[in-house]
């Protein structure tokens, strides 16, 4: 038996042969009846005449300019739990790279301009709270420092006025 273009024969879990219409960028649909029957051909014609709805355009992804281009010391972590103190020239890219291998949602908790020297200073300051590598326990002192950095960054931003 020759099947019309775009139709495949598929055996379901009960061993019954079903016929599925598939086209690129169109929804897949099972067709009723046997190939050649009036019901099958009517459903097939309906599939062919379906108008493809264009997908709405995706808004372009934009990185905040404030977090790329120069070295920053970042504080990244979950809403609760340990915090990673590191440095990067592109904090948002670093967040994305970390998120790939981390099972829960991470976010940038605080950020400050500075390179390896500032990062080292933070590592030494919070050395007693170090868990492993660049990961630190979320202590009241660490939370206070992150809040201080966030408040400082907010006060340094330009207002929306022209």
PDB file of C-alpha atoms in Angstrom:
ATOM      1  CA  UNK A   1       0.000   0.000   0.000  1.00  0.00           C
ATOM      2  CA  UNK A   2       1.338   3.422  -0.979  1.00  0.00           C
ATOM      3  CA  UNK A   3       0.787   6.137   1.621  1.00  0.00           C
ATOM      4  CA  UNK A   4       0.216   9.787   0.693  1.00  0.00           C
ATOM      5  CA  UNK A   5       3.070  12.260   1.183  1.00  0.00           C
ATOM      6  CA  UNK A   6       3.672  13.126   4.826  1.00  0.00           C
ATOM      7  CA  UNK A   7       1.849  10.063   6.191  1.00  0.00           C
ATOM      8  CA  UNK A   8       3.629   7.327   8.152  1.00  0.00           C
ATOM      9  CA  UNK A   9       2.278   4.012   9.392  1.00  0.00           C
ATOM     10  CA  UNK A  10       2.846   3.598  13.143  1.00  0.00           C
ATOM     11  CA  UNK A  11       2.083   0.583  15.328  1.00  0.00           C
ATOM     12  CA  UNK A  12       0.677   1.606  18.697  1.00  0.00           C
ATOM     13  CA  UNK A  13       1.284  -0.284  21.949  1.00  0.00           C
ATOM     14  CA  UNK A  14      -1.696  -2.537  21.234  1.00  0.00           C
ATOM     15  CA  UNK A  15      -0.309  -3.619  17.869  1.00  0.00           C
ATOM     16  CA  UNK A  16      -2.836  -1.619  15.852  1.00  0.00           C
ATOM     17  CA  UNK A  17      -1.536   0.261  12.803  1.00  0.00           C
ATOM     18  CA  UNK A  18      -2.333   3.951  12.897  1.00  0.00           C
ATOM     19  CA  UNK A  19      -1.525   6.582  10.299  1.00  0.00           C
ATOM     20  CA  UNK A  20       0.116   9.854  11.262  1.00  0.00           C
ATOM     21  CA  UNK A  21       0.448  13.017   9.193  1.00  0.00           C
ATOM     22  CA  UNK A  22       3.683  14.932   9.837  1.00  0.00           C
ATOM     23  CA  UNK A  23       5.120  18.041   8.241  1.00  0.00           C
ATOM     24  CA  UNK A  24       7.932  20.328   9.306  1.00  0.00           C
ATOM     25  CA  UNK A  25       6.710  23.226  11.495  1.00  0.00           C
ATOM     26  CA  UNK A  26       3.184  21.811  11.605  1.00  0.00           C
ATOM     27  CA  UNK A  27       1.472  19.806  14.323  1.00  0.00           C
ATOM     28  CA  UNK A  28       1.496  16.033  13.980  1.00  0.00           C
ATOM     29  CA  UNK A  29      -1.966  14.452  13.633  1.00  0.00           C
ATOM     30  CA  UNK A  30      -3.313  10.900  13.541  1.00  0.00           C
ATOM     31  CA  UNK A  31      -5.667  10.293  10.630  1.00  0.00           C
ATOM     32  CA  UNK A  32      -8.849   8.221  11.080  1.00  0.00           C
ATOM     33  CA  UNK A  33      -9.714   5.175   8.982  1.00  0.00           C
ATOM     34  CA  UNK A  34      -7.665   3.322   6.387  1.00  0.00           C
ATOM     35  CA  UNK A  35      -5.644   5.025   3.627  1.00  0.00           C
ATOM     36  CA  UNK A  36      -7.857   5.699   0.628  1.00  0.00           C
ATOM     37  CA  UNK A  37     -11.137   5.764   2.574  1.00  0.00           C
ATOM     38  CA  UNK A  38     -13.343   8.871   2.421  1.00  0.00           C
ATOM     39  CA  UNK A  39     -12.798   9.668   6.128  1.00  0.00           C
ATOM     40  CA  UNK A  40      -9.016   9.288   5.785  1.00  0.00           C
ATOM     41  CA  UNK A  41      -8.824  11.436   2.627  1.00  0.00           C
ATOM     42  CA  UNK A  42     -11.014  14.184   4.141  1.00  0.00           C
ATOM     43  CA  UNK A  43      -8.729  14.367   7.208  1.00  0.00           C
ATOM     44  CA  UNK A  44      -5.634  14.280   4.963  1.00  0.00           C
ATOM     45  CA  UNK A  45      -6.969  17.153   2.812  1.00  0.00           C
ATOM     46  CA  UNK A  46      -7.717  19.129   5.983  1.00  0.00           C
ATOM     47  CA  UNK A  47      -4.110  18.639   7.129  1.00  0.00           C
ATOM     48  CA  UNK A  48      -2.772  19.817   3.769  1.00  0.00           C
ATOM     49  CA  UNK A  49      -4.935  22.926   3.778  1.00  0.00           C
ATOM     50  CA  UNK A  50      -4.008  23.913   7.345  1.00  0.00           C
ATOM     51  CA  UNK A  51      -2.354  27.303   7.378  1.00  0.00           C
ATOM     52  CA  UNK A  52       0.864  27.416   9.317  1.00  0.00           C
ATOM     53  CA  UNK A  53       0.717  30.097  11.963  1.00  0.00           C
ATOM     54  CA  UNK A  54       3.979  31.994  12.128  1.00  0.00           C
ATOM     55  CA  UNK A  55       5.688  31.948  15.504  1.00  0.00           C
ATOM     56  CA  UNK A  56       5.807  35.334  17.185  1.00  0.00           C
ATOM     57  CA  UNK A  57       9.273  36.855  16.956  1.00  0.00           C
ATOM     58  CA  UNK A  58      11.408  36.387  20.051  1.00  0.00           C
ATOM     59  CA  UNK A  59      12.639  39.541  21.686  1.00  0.00           C
ATOM     60  CA  UNK A  60      16.408  39.849  21.411  1.00  0.00           C
ATOM     61  CA  UNK A  61      18.338  38.794  24.466  1.00  0.00           C
ATOM     62  CA  UNK A  62      20.185  41.659  26.015  1.00  0.00           C
ATOM     63  CA  UNK A  63      22.786  41.459  28.708  1.00  0.00           C
ATOM     64  CA  UNK A  64      22.879  44.213  31.273  1.00  0.00           C
ATOM     65  CA  UNK A  65      25.773  46.412  30.210  1.00  0.00           C
ATOM     66  CA  UNK A  66      26.715  46.967  33.821  1.00  0.00           C
ATOM     67  CA  UNK A  67      27.812  43.326  34.229  1.00  0.00           C
ATOM     68  CA  UNK A  68      30.166  42.865  31.283  1.00  0.00           C
ATOM     69  CA  UNK A  69      33.291  44.424  29.865  1.00  0.00           C
ATOM     70  CA  UNK A  70      35.352  44.965  32.990  1.00  0.00           C
ATOM     71  CA  UNK A  71      36.227  42.560  35.811  1.00  0.00           C
ATOM     72  CA  UNK A  72      33.572  42.150  38.496  1.00  0.00           C
ATOM     73  CA  UNK A  73      33.475  40.224  41.736  1.00  0.00           C
ATOM     74  CA  UNK A  74      30.167  38.375  41.874  1.00  0.00           C
ATOM     75  CA  UNK A  75      28.165  36.669  44.602  1.00  0.00           C
ATOM     76  CA  UNK A  76      26.046  33.928  43.021  1.00  0.00           C
ATOM     77  CA  UNK A  77      23.771  31.460  44.776  1.00  0.00           C
ATOM     78  CA  UNK A  78      20.252  30.227  45.386  1.00  0.00           C
ATOM     79  CA  UNK A  79      17.667  32.050  47.468  1.00  0.00           C
ATOM     80  CA  UNK A  80      19.007  30.063  50.414  1.00  0.00           C
ATOM     81  CA  UNK A  81      22.170  28.067  50.844  1.00  0.00           C
ATOM     82  CA  UNK A  82      25.813  28.560  49.924  1.00  0.00           C
ATOM     83  CA  UNK A  83      27.152  31.534  47.969  1.00  0.00           C
ATOM     84  CA  UNK A  84      29.934  31.462  45.375  1.00  0.00           C
ATOM     85  CA  UNK A  85      32.286  34.427  45.409  1.00  0.00           C
ATOM     86  CA  UNK A  86      34.170  34.682  42.131  1.00  0.00           C
ATOM     87  CA  UNK A  87      35.341  37.065  39.453  1.00  0.00           C
ATOM     88  CA  UNK A  88      34.389  37.429  35.796  1.00  0.00           C
ATOM     89  CA  UNK A  89      34.424  39.936  32.949  1.00  0.00           C
ATOM     90  CA  UNK A  90      30.914  38.772  31.993  1.00  0.00           C
ATOM     91  CA  UNK A  91      28.869  37.953  35.085  1.00  0.00           C
ATOM     92  CA  UNK A  92      25.690  36.966  33.226  1.00  0.00           C
ATOM     93  CA  UNK A  93      27.574  34.505  31.013  1.00  0.00           C
ATOM     94  CA  UNK A  94      29.238  33.076  34.118  1.00  0.00           C
ATOM     95  CA  UNK A  95      25.808  32.665  35.720  1.00  0.00           C
ATOM     96  CA  UNK A  96      24.547  30.805  32.632  1.00  0.00           C
ATOM     97  CA  UNK A  97      27.629  28.551  32.590  1.00  0.00           C
ATOM     98  CA  UNK A  98      27.151  27.694  36.261  1.00  0.00           C
ATOM     99  CA  UNK A  99      23.414  27.101  35.866  1.00  0.00           C
ATOM    100  CA  UNK A 100      24.006  24.331  33.321  1.00  0.00           C
ATOM    101  CA  UNK A 101      25.587  22.082  35.956  1.00  0.00           C
ATOM    102  CA  UNK A 102      23.602  23.251  38.995  1.00  0.00           C
ATOM    103  CA  UNK A 103      20.253  21.540  39.703  1.00  0.00           C
ATOM    104  CA  UNK A 104      18.463  24.508  41.302  1.00  0.00           C
ATOM    105  CA  UNK A 105      17.901  28.095  40.161  1.00  0.00           C
ATOM    106  CA  UNK A 106      20.890  30.391  40.703  1.00  0.00           C
ATOM    107  CA  UNK A 107      20.900  34.178  40.618  1.00  0.00           C
ATOM    108  CA  UNK A 108      23.337  37.033  40.976  1.00  0.00           C
ATOM    109  CA  UNK A 109      22.975  38.111  44.605  1.00  0.00           C
ATOM    110  CA  UNK A 110      25.448  41.006  44.493  1.00  0.00           C
ATOM    111  CA  UNK A 111      28.207  42.363  42.282  1.00  0.00           C
ATOM    112  CA  UNK A 112      30.988  44.896  42.628  1.00  0.00           C
ATOM    113  CA  UNK A 113      33.682  46.157  40.250  1.00  0.00           C
ATOM    114  CA  UNK A 114      37.061  44.561  40.868  1.00  0.00           C
ATOM    115  CA  UNK A 115      39.306  41.746  39.809  1.00  0.00           C
ATOM    116  CA  UNK A 116      41.234  38.956  41.469  1.00  0.00           C
ATOM    117  CA  UNK A 117      42.631  41.213  44.214  1.00  0.00           C
ATOM    118  CA  UNK A 118      39.155  42.177  45.489  1.00  0.00           C
ATOM    119  CA  UNK A 119      37.989  38.569  45.160  1.00  0.00           C
ATOM    120  CA  UNK A 120      41.001  37.415  47.216  1.00  0.00           C
ATOM    121  CA  UNK A 121      40.161  40.008  49.870  1.00  0.00           C
ATOM    122  CA  UNK A 122      36.596  38.644  50.157  1.00  0.00           C
ATOM    123  CA  UNK A 123      37.899  35.067  50.286  1.00  0.00           C
ATOM    124  CA  UNK A 124      40.253  35.990  53.136  1.00  0.00           C
ATOM    125  CA  UNK A 125      37.580  37.970  54.968  1.00  0.00           C
ATOM    126  CA  UNK A 126      35.075  35.080  54.845  1.00  0.00           C
ATOM    127  CA  UNK A 127      37.689  32.276  55.127  1.00  0.00           C
ATOM    128  CA  UNK A 128      36.071  30.911  58.303  1.00  0.00           C
ATOM    129  CA  UNK A 129      32.824  30.366  56.379  1.00  0.00           C
ATOM    130  CA  UNK A 130      34.421  28.603  53.395  1.00  0.00           C
ATOM    131  CA  UNK A 131      32.730  25.319  52.481  1.00  0.00           C
ATOM    132  CA  UNK A 132      34.757  24.293  49.437  1.00  0.00           C
ATOM    133  CA  UNK A 133      36.714  26.249  46.838  1.00  0.00           C
ATOM    134  CA  UNK A 134      34.851  29.501  46.221  1.00  0.00           C
ATOM    135  CA  UNK A 135      31.636  28.424  48.009  1.00  0.00           C
ATOM    136  CA  UNK A 136      30.820  30.016  51.371  1.00  0.00           C
ATOM    137  CA  UNK A 137      28.145  29.500  54.023  1.00  0.00           C
ATOM    138  CA  UNK A 138      25.475  32.170  53.993  1.00  0.00           C
ATOM    139  CA  UNK A 139      26.185  33.846  57.304  1.00  0.00           C
ATOM    140  CA  UNK A 140      24.710  37.107  58.620  1.00  0.00           C
ATOM    141  CA  UNK A 141      28.036  38.837  57.880  1.00  0.00           C
ATOM    142  CA  UNK A 142      28.041  37.634  54.255  1.00  0.00           C
ATOM    143  CA  UNK A 143      24.388  38.608  53.828  1.00  0.00           C
ATOM    144  CA  UNK A 144      25.104  42.067  55.247  1.00  0.00           C
ATOM    145  CA  UNK A 145      27.994  42.555  52.794  1.00  0.00           C
ATOM    146  CA  UNK A 146      25.820  41.491  49.836  1.00  0.00           C
ATOM    147  CA  UNK A 147      23.085  43.913  50.971  1.00  0.00           C
ATOM    148  CA  UNK A 148      25.666  46.706  51.299  1.00  0.00           C
ATOM    149  CA  UNK A 149      26.888  46.040  47.737  1.00  0.00           C
ATOM    150  CA  UNK A 150      23.341  45.956  46.341  1.00  0.00           C
ATOM    151  CA  UNK A 151      22.468  49.220  48.092  1.00  0.00           C
ATOM    152  CA  UNK A 152      25.681  50.843  46.830  1.00  0.00           C
ATOM    153  CA  UNK A 153      24.939  49.718  43.253  1.00  0.00           C
ATOM    154  CA  UNK A 154      21.400  51.109  43.433  1.00  0.00           C
ATOM    155  CA  UNK A 155      22.600  54.486  44.666  1.00  0.00           C
ATOM    156  CA  UNK A 156      25.184  54.658  41.838  1.00  0.00           C
ATOM    157  CA  UNK A 157      22.643  54.096  39.040  1.00  0.00           C
ATOM    158  CA  UNK A 158      21.362  56.945  36.940  1.00  0.00           C
ATOM    159  CA  UNK A 159      17.702  57.810  37.276  1.00  0.00           C
ATOM    160  CA  UNK A 160      15.354  57.520  34.337  1.00  0.00           C
ATOM    161  CA  UNK A 161      15.128  61.289  33.960  1.00  0.00           C
ATOM    162  CA  UNK A 162      16.638  62.976  30.928  1.00  0.00           C
TER     163      UNK A 162
END
